[in-house]
Amino acid sequence: MSGEENIQLVREIGAVKAELAGLTAAEKLAKLREALDKEKADGMLLGRLDSVAWLLNLRAYDLDCIPFALAWCWVDRGRAVVFLDSSRADETVRGYLAENGVELQEYDQVEEFLAHVQAPLVLRAEPESLHWRFWRLLEVNSAVTVQDGADPVQELKAVKNETEIACI
């Protein structure tokens, strides 16, 4: 392989198959929604790269030695949206996301998305993992009640399923 081919491979975003992850993204989204429901929250914007990677079974190498894509993920009771550089998601990844009920939007569209949230909702937000502009957009939006709290994906991913344990 030439150097250019290596760079291209590193830039691609890939999806981890359920056979390796133990659960599909749809199953993980259902677990997240259950956790949010217990906290009386309607949704959240995930800002931790490891949370987005685990939740959606996506991998990339946007940072040296770390298999995560630069991404944000919005999850509410009926919708999941991942914001990332869609030019790096091939048809396989796009199909995988669609099959799991995840919309794909451009990385730089998250701010506009948040500015247009109109349905009244309680949104769980972890201040340490959100850009201050996003936090501020949520705070000033009269339709949103911000619930300061930990990212529940961190706890969900800490409990390993049989497949994850077998792959350690």
C-alpha positions as a Markdown table, in Angstrom:
| # | Residue | x | y | z |
|---|---|---|---|---|
| 1 | Met | 0.0 | 0.0 | 0.0 |
| 2 | Ser | 1.2 | 3.5 | -0.7 |
| 3 | Gly | 1.1 | 6.3 | 1.9 |
| 4 | Glu | -2.0 | 7.8 | 0.2 |
| 5 | Glu | -4.0 | 4.6 | 0.6 |
| 6 | Asn | -3.1 | 4.5 | 4.3 |
| 7 | Ile | -4.3 | 8.0 | 4.8 |
| 8 | Gln | -7.6 | 7.2 | 3.1 |
| 9 | Leu | -8.1 | 4.1 | 5.3 |
| 10 | Val | -7.5 | 6.2 | 8.4 |
| 11 | Arg | -10.0 | 8.8 | 7.3 |
| 12 | Glu | -12.9 | 6.4 | 6.8 |
| 13 | Ile | -15.5 | 5.9 | 9.5 |
| 14 | Gly | -16.5 | 2.3 | 10.1 |
| 15 | Ala | -19.2 | 0.5 | 12.0 |
| 16 | Val | -18.5 | -2.3 | 14.4 |
| 17 | Lys | -20.7 | -5.4 | 13.7 |
| 18 | Ala | -23.1 | -6.5 | 16.5 |
| 19 | Glu | -21.2 | -9.8 | 16.5 |
| 20 | Leu | -18.2 | -7.9 | 18.0 |
| 21 | Ala | -20.1 | -5.2 | 20.0 |
| 22 | Gly | -22.7 | -7.5 | 21.5 |
| 23 | Leu | -25.5 | -5.1 | 20.8 |
| 24 | Thr | -26.7 | -3.1 | 17.8 |
| 25 | Ala | -26.8 | 0.7 | 17.9 |
| 26 | Ala | -30.6 | 0.4 | 18.1 |
| 27 | Glu | -30.4 | -1.8 | 21.2 |
| 28 | Lys | -27.9 | 0.6 | 22.8 |
| 29 | Leu | -30.1 | 3.6 | 22.0 |
| 30 | Ala | -33.1 | 1.8 | 23.6 |
| 31 | Lys | -30.9 | 1.3 | 26.8 |
| 32 | Leu | -29.9 | 5.0 | 26.7 |
| 33 | Arg | -33.6 | 6.1 | 26.4 |
| 34 | Glu | -34.5 | 3.9 | 29.4 |
| 35 | Ala | -31.7 | 5.5 | 31.4 |
| 36 | Leu | -32.9 | 8.9 | 30.4 |
| 37 | Asp | -36.4 | 8.0 | 31.3 |
| 38 | Lys | -35.4 | 7.0 | 34.8 |
| 39 | Glu | -33.8 | 10.5 | 35.2 |
| 40 | Lys | -37.0 | 12.1 | 33.8 |
| 41 | Ala | -35.1 | 13.4 | 30.9 |
| 42 | Asp | -36.5 | 13.5 | 27.3 |
| 43 | Gly | -33.1 | 13.4 | 25.6 |
| 44 | Met | -29.5 | 14.6 | 25.5 |
| 45 | Leu | -26.7 | 15.8 | 23.3 |
| 46 | Leu | -23.7 | 13.5 | 23.7 |
| 47 | Gly | -20.4 | 15.3 | 23.5 |
| 48 | Arg | -17.9 | 12.6 | 24.7 |
| 49 | Leu | -16.3 | 10.9 | 21.8 |
| 50 | Asp | -16.1 | 7.6 | 23.6 |
| 51 | Ser | -19.9 | 7.7 | 24.3 |
| 52 | Val | -20.8 | 8.4 | 20.7 |
| 53 | Ala | -18.4 | 5.6 | 19.5 |
| 54 | Trp | -19.8 | 3.0 | 21.9 |
| 55 | Leu | -23.5 | 4.0 | 21.5 |
| 56 | Leu | -23.4 | 3.9 | 17.7 |
| 57 | Asn | -20.7 | 1.3 | 17.3 |
| 58 | Leu | -18.7 | 3.7 | 15.1 |
| 59 | Arg | -15.0 | 3.8 | 14.9 |
| 60 | Ala | -12.4 | 6.1 | 13.1 |
| 61 | Tyr | -9.0 | 7.5 | 13.9 |
| 62 | Asp | -9.6 | 11.3 | 14.1 |
| 63 | Leu | -7.2 | 11.4 | 17.0 |
| 64 | Asp | -3.9 | 9.6 | 17.2 |
| 65 | Cys | -4.2 | 6.2 | 18.8 |
| 66 | Ile | -7.9 | 6.7 | 19.7 |
| 67 | Pro | -10.5 | 4.9 | 17.6 |
| 68 | Phe | -13.1 | 7.7 | 17.7 |
| 69 | Ala | -14.6 | 10.0 | 15.1 |
| 70 | Leu | -15.1 | 13.7 | 15.9 |
| 71 | Ala | -18.9 | 13.6 | 16.3 |
| 72 | Trp | -21.9 | 14.8 | 18.4 |
| 73 | Cys | -25.0 | 12.7 | 18.9 |
| 74 | Trp | -28.5 | 13.9 | 19.7 |
| 75 | Val | -30.9 | 11.4 | 21.2 |
| 76 | Asp | -34.4 | 12.0 | 22.3 |
| 77 | Arg | -37.5 | 9.8 | 22.7 |
| 78 | Gly | -38.1 | 9.4 | 19.0 |
| 79 | Arg | -35.0 | 10.5 | 17.2 |
| 80 | Ala | -31.2 | 10.0 | 17.0 |
| 81 | Val | -28.9 | 12.2 | 15.0 |
| 82 | Val | -25.2 | 11.8 | 14.6 |
| 83 | Phe | -23.3 | 14.9 | 13.5 |
| 84 | Leu | -20.0 | 14.0 | 11.7 |
| 85 | Asp | -18.2 | 14.5 | 8.4 |
| 86 | Ser | -20.5 | 12.6 | 6.2 |
| 87 | Ser | -18.1 | 12.5 | 3.3 |
| 88 | Arg | -16.2 | 9.9 | 5.4 |
| 89 | Ala | -19.2 | 7.6 | 5.8 |
| 90 | Asp | -19.5 | 5.2 | 2.9 |
| 91 | Glu | -22.8 | 3.5 | 1.8 |
| 92 | Thr | -22.2 | 0.6 | 4.3 |
| 93 | Val | -22.0 | 3.0 | 7.2 |
| 94 | Arg | -24.9 | 5.1 | 6.0 |
| 95 | Gly | -27.0 | 2.0 | 5.6 |
| 96 | Tyr | -26.0 | 0.8 | 9.0 |
| 97 | Leu | -27.0 | 4.1 | 10.6 |
| 98 | Ala | -30.3 | 4.1 | 8.8 |
| 99 | Glu | -31.1 | 0.5 | 9.8 |
| 100 | Asn | -30.5 | 1.5 | 13.4 |
| 101 | Gly | -32.7 | 4.6 | 13.3 |
| 102 | Val | -29.9 | 7.1 | 13.3 |
| 103 | Glu | -30.0 | 10.2 | 11.0 |
| 104 | Leu | -26.7 | 11.5 | 9.6 |
| 105 | Gln | -26.0 | 15.3 | 9.5 |
| 106 | Glu | -22.9 | 17.3 | 9.0 |
| 107 | Tyr | -20.6 | 17.9 | 11.9 |
| 108 | Asp | -20.9 | 21.7 | 11.6 |
| 109 | Gln | -24.8 | 21.6 | 11.6 |
| 110 | Val | -25.2 | 20.7 | 15.3 |
| 111 | Glu | -25.3 | 24.4 | 16.4 |
| 112 | Glu | -28.1 | 25.2 | 13.9 |
| 113 | Phe | -29.9 | 22.0 | 15.0 |
| 114 | Leu | -29.8 | 23.0 | 18.6 |
| 115 | Ala | -31.0 | 26.5 | 17.8 |
| 116 | His | -34.1 | 25.2 | 16.2 |
| 117 | Val | -35.3 | 22.8 | 18.9 |
| 118 | Gln | -38.9 | 23.8 | 19.5 |
| 119 | Ala | -40.6 | 20.9 | 21.2 |
| 120 | Pro | -40.7 | 21.3 | 25.0 |
| 121 | Leu | -38.3 | 18.8 | 26.5 |
| 122 | Val | -36.1 | 18.2 | 29.5 |
| 123 | Leu | -32.6 | 17.7 | 28.1 |
| 124 | Arg | -29.9 | 16.0 | 30.1 |
| 125 | Ala | -26.6 | 17.8 | 29.6 |
| 126 | Glu | -23.1 | 17.2 | 31.0 |
| 127 | Pro | -21.4 | 20.5 | 31.2 |
| 128 | Glu | -17.9 | 19.0 | 31.0 |
| 129 | Ser | -18.5 | 17.4 | 27.6 |
| 130 | Leu | -20.4 | 20.1 | 25.8 |
| 131 | His | -19.0 | 23.1 | 24.0 |
| 132 | Trp | -20.1 | 26.2 | 25.9 |
| 133 | Arg | -21.9 | 27.7 | 22.9 |
| 134 | Phe | -24.1 | 24.5 | 22.7 |
| 135 | Trp | -24.7 | 24.7 | 26.4 |
| 136 | Arg | -25.7 | 28.4 | 26.1 |
| 137 | Leu | -28.0 | 27.7 | 23.1 |
| 138 | Leu | -29.8 | 25.1 | 25.2 |
| 139 | Glu | -30.0 | 27.4 | 28.2 |
| 140 | Val | -31.6 | 30.3 | 26.3 |
| 141 | Asn | -34.1 | 28.1 | 24.4 |
| 142 | Ser | -37.4 | 28.5 | 26.2 |
| 143 | Ala | -38.6 | 25.1 | 24.9 |
| 144 | Val | -35.7 | 23.3 | 26.7 |
| 145 | Thr | -35.2 | 22.7 | 30.4 |
| 146 | Val | -31.6 | 21.8 | 30.9 |
| 147 | Gln | -31.0 | 19.0 | 33.4 |
| 148 | Asp | -27.4 | 19.1 | 34.6 |
| 149 | Gly | -26.1 | 15.6 | 35.0 |
| 150 | Ala | -23.7 | 12.9 | 34.1 |
| 151 | Asp | -23.6 | 11.2 | 30.7 |
| 152 | Pro | -25.5 | 7.9 | 31.3 |
| 153 | Val | -23.6 | 6.2 | 28.4 |
| 154 | Gln | -20.6 | 6.1 | 30.7 |
| 155 | Glu | -22.4 | 3.8 | 33.1 |
| 156 | Leu | -24.0 | 1.7 | 30.3 |
| 157 | Lys | -20.7 | 1.0 | 28.6 |
| 158 | Ala | -19.0 | 0.2 | 31.9 |
| 159 | Val | -21.2 | -3.0 | 32.2 |
| 160 | Lys | -19.8 | -5.4 | 29.6 |
| 161 | Asn | -21.9 | -7.9 | 27.8 |
| 162 | Glu | -20.7 | -11.4 | 27.1 |
| 163 | Thr | -19.5 | -10.6 | 23.6 |
| 164 | Glu | -17.5 | -7.6 | 24.9 |
| 165 | Ile | -16.0 | -9.7 | 27.6 |
| 166 | Ala | -15.0 | -12.4 | 25.1 |
| 167 | Cys | -13.3 | -9.8 | 22.9 |
| 168 | Ile | -11.2 | -8.3 | 25.7 |
